[in-house]
Amino acid sequence: MRFVLTFLAATISATLAPHAGATPTPITLEQAMANPDWIGNPVEAAWWGWDSRQIYFKQKRSGSPVRDTLTLDASGNAKAIATSQLAGLDSANPIYNRERTRAIVLRNGDLFERDLKTGALTQIVRGSTPAAAAQYAADGNHVQFRVGQDWFSWSRSERLIAPLALLRAAKDPDAAPEADFRRDLQLRLSSTLSRLKEERDALRDQRNAERNGDATRAPLPVYLGEKVVIDASALSPDGRYLLVITSAKDGDKRRVGKMPKYVTESGYEESDDERKRVSEAGPLEQQLKLVELATRKVTELSLADLPGIATDPLAELRSAQHLDALKGNRKVRFEAGEHAIQWSANGARVAVMAQAIDNKDRWIASVDLAKAKLEPLHRLSDSAWVNNRYNDFGWLPDHSTLWYQSEESGYAHIYLRSADGKTRALTSGKWEASNIEWNADGSIAYFLCNPKLPGTYEVCASTVRDGSLRELTALGGVESYSLSPDGRKLLLRHSSAYIPTRLASVSSSGGAVTTLNDVRTPDYKAREWIMPQIVAVPSTHGADPVWAKLYRPATLEAGKKYPIVMFVHGAGYLQNASQRYPVYFREQMFHNLLVEKGYIVLDMDYRASLGYGRNWRTAIYRQMGHPELEDYIDGLNWLVAQHQGDASKVGIYGGSYGGFMTFMALLRAPEQFKAGAALRPVTDWTTYNHEYTANILNTPELDPQAYKVSSPIEYADKLQGHLLIAHGMIDDNVFYQDSVRMAQRFIELKKDHWELASYPLERHGFVHPESWYDEYRRIYQLFERTLKN
């Protein structure tokens, strides 16, 4: 296996190597950190026109924050769509009818229908409140959609919009009052009060009967009570039922963070309310309600039949912290909102996806509409946490086959469940299927795949009949795709190491790919770059090889030892050792500069990175920063053994999770890392958000040891090397407070050789070239000062 991986890595390195005899073009720090308009702006979104011939895309305008809508002319040149023409355009992600003769277009919150035979565009809604959740009714003659919390239907033949369901989070004014002895006493003792009540009830009954019996009248509102918030809803295409997700009104008592701003237009200090921190309180649990629209009957669906819902997977931790044992069922949320509810196109079947708030279970269940009862279909459990990605599901056009994604094999794949309950995997292997799209009749699934290597992405297809897998492209860096309305072609967004995202097309059956444009500027295009070698670093800890990008001179100088710089990507769950244009394109140019100045650079997809399956993802459960550090030490030793790296001169840097890992390297392995730059770092995981952190470390009250071993601030006394901390002061993701608290710890511990650089007008991702330059000037000077002597 190791031979195969080495061979593949060598093949990729050869493929990505510079042209023979090409000398990399020198890059300055000012140029690398300049406004990226000089590179050429990537295609941000792309979609087909209704006729499957025209292509539209979004791209940032050079020298401006404005995004233009463009099309390609016959010569492949980009042409901006005039403002006067925007009203006639389609939008991305149209919703097709069963026959694929019509499509719903949702643009700027307004709703349209396109006739795919004639091209005629009919506006359905124009309003100040955006329309949403549009779908075709089961009869194909109506379009259903939501505005606010109310559902409407548009009749094509009548050109009439009629309300179907009016949801209200309020008490029903016609509801009988709660039992009260004083009320009963008054009505018994006063014939006048009793008569007035009877007259009032009679008028109400007549009014409601007339309204229910008159098809020209809007339906009566559905009242859910004044103690709930309506979070999402989904209407059955046959118009008979509504599923509603609610939560308790004013139920979230967690304290909101305050973010001060010091450099402001007003000249006064200001503050914003920001996110809440991880805690045992966590997000609110949600309920699922079934509404029968004909009668306005509301039934809260019991979740008790979901398998394992009454079993607490964290019972031992709860007991160890002397917390109360779980009483009743675990709390549940429907994290995908209305997308957590999928109706079949005929409205006969519905599936819902629920997730335990403790992150250990994800369920898919159908609803017996007649009995108002959930029927479990699938359970995905994980002793660490269930992946927040790869949770798409829905119904095939036969109205009875459920398709869904699951990581149950260890890798995200597509599964089919037939009406008789039989389940089979449509895809399988040590790779992941994502971005799933079906052809018109549901016989073929298209998806992004990486079966060759974790960082090599193509468009693949599998047929439902036999599950055969076909790679339709051979580009290596496909970012996204869309199937044309006629189903004959695929529009691709693809990129490579130094080529930002551009457009291409290919037949939906595969074949030759036609590249449609190139977004690079002439100046950038003329440059030669140091191509990263994608390498497999052997693990000494029983893990699979760690894929990484290596930046080094084409020829190493005999007898010379090279100072090492290691880069750590951010996001915790992100992949950077891929063939796509990197999110870290500035850092890639900086790595060119470092190689030019005599360093070698390694950028690793450490354990917890995206694209490598469940075990890789969950290796950090309850121990963030530990497996990843092992991987970086393996990488360091590999550079020393294989690429003349100098073990005594090792620097490390990165932002966000990369900043956190920089701290972990300097504080937990101070004898191996001499210098580091921690950018916008998490220093204490108890201060980060719940949605990300509780997945990995549970909660601080429940699992304090996990937070202690995973938080750099707990190791502050171990600092020996040279450290730069850089943080935007209005960072609304990782609060600036994280770096300030760490600075105070270093002050109290009398630590030397560290500095804190603060950026008053930067959030988590820097946007101003001056800040980028200042930050990377400091990083470069840190490495020059500490790794060259």
GROMACS .gro file of N, CA and C in nm, residues 4 45 73 131-132 148 155 161 206 218 238 262 307 328 363 407 430 445 524 647 669 675 688 698 747 771:
model
   78
    4VAL      N    1   0.216   0.198  -0.339
    4VAL     CA    2   0.115   0.256  -0.427
    4VAL      C    3   0.100   0.405  -0.400
   45ALA      N    4  -1.995   3.189  -0.910
   45ALA     CA    5  -2.114   3.107  -0.928
   45ALA      C    6  -2.141   3.100  -1.078
   73ASP      N    7  -1.956   3.507  -2.490
   73ASP     CA    8  -1.996   3.517  -2.629
   73ASP      C    9  -1.941   3.399  -2.707
  131ALA      N   10  -4.001   3.570  -0.140
  131ALA     CA   11  -4.060   3.436  -0.149
  131ALA      C   12  -3.951   3.333  -0.125
  132ALA      N   13  -3.991   3.215  -0.080
  132ALA     CA   14  -3.894   3.109  -0.049
  132ALA      C   15  -3.960   2.973  -0.062
  148GLY      N   16  -4.270   3.482   0.431
  148GLY     CA   17  -4.271   3.486   0.576
  148GLY      C   18  -4.304   3.347   0.628
  155SER      N   19  -5.197   2.958  -0.936
  155SER     CA   20  -5.258   2.879  -1.042
  155SER      C   21  -5.215   2.934  -1.177
  161ILE      N   22  -5.313   3.397  -0.714
  161ILE     CA   23  -5.240   3.354  -0.594
  161ILE      C   24  -5.339   3.341  -0.480
  206GLN      N   25  -7.080   3.066   1.278
  206GLN     CA   26  -7.131   3.101   1.145
  206GLN      C   27  -7.019   3.159   1.058
  218ALA      N   28  -5.987   3.327   0.197
  218ALA     CA   29  -5.862   3.275   0.252
  218ALA      C   30  -5.893   3.182   0.369
  238ASP      N   31  -4.932   1.805  -0.235
  238ASP     CA   32  -5.075   1.790  -0.260
  238ASP      C   33  -5.158   1.891  -0.179
  262TYR      N   34  -1.305   5.013   1.827
  262TYR     CA   35  -1.237   5.133   1.873
  262TYR      C   36  -1.213   5.234   1.761
  307PRO      N   37  -3.490   0.531   1.752
  307PRO     CA   38  -3.410   0.432   1.827
  307PRO      C   39  -3.293   0.496   1.901
  328GLY      N   40  -3.583   1.120   3.075
  328GLY     CA   41  -3.661   1.118   2.952
  328GLY      C   42  -3.573   1.108   2.830
  363TRP      N   43  -3.109   1.084   1.280
  363TRP     CA   44  -3.214   0.993   1.238
  363TRP      C   45  -3.285   1.045   1.114
  407GLU      N   46  -2.233   0.832   0.650
  407GLU     CA   47  -2.091   0.807   0.673
  407GLU      C   48  -2.073   0.673   0.745
  430LYS      N   49  -1.308   0.387  -0.026
  430LYS     CA   50  -1.238   0.477   0.065
  430LYS      C   51  -1.225   0.615   0.001
  445ALA      N   52  -2.724   0.928  -1.065
  445ALA     CA   53  -2.679   1.025  -0.966
  445ALA      C   54  -2.546   1.082  -1.011
  524TYR      N   55  -0.016   3.815  -1.416
  524TYR     CA   56  -0.013   3.693  -1.335
  524TYR      C   57   0.011   3.570  -1.422
  647ALA      N   58   1.658   2.029   1.155
  647ALA     CA   59   1.572   2.003   1.271
  647ALA      C   60   1.586   2.109   1.378
  669ALA      N   61   0.546   2.116   2.223
  669ALA     CA   62   0.669   2.058   2.170
  669ALA      C   63   0.773   2.169   2.154
  675ALA      N   64   1.005   2.880   1.643
  675ALA     CA   65   0.932   3.005   1.624
  675ALA      C   66   0.796   2.975   1.564
  688TYR      N   67  -1.524   2.953   2.253
  688TYR     CA   68  -1.568   2.945   2.114
  688TYR      C   69  -1.715   2.908   2.106
  698ASN      N   70  -1.756   1.802   2.354
  698ASN     CA   71  -1.875   1.803   2.438
  698ASN      C   72  -1.893   1.944   2.495
  747ILE      N   73   0.218   3.769   3.037
  747ILE     CA   74   0.266   3.878   3.123
  747ILE      C   75   0.283   3.829   3.266
  771SER      N   76  -0.317   4.555   0.597
  771SER     CA   77  -0.311   4.463   0.711
  771SER      C   78  -0.243   4.333   0.672
   0.00000   0.00000   0.00000
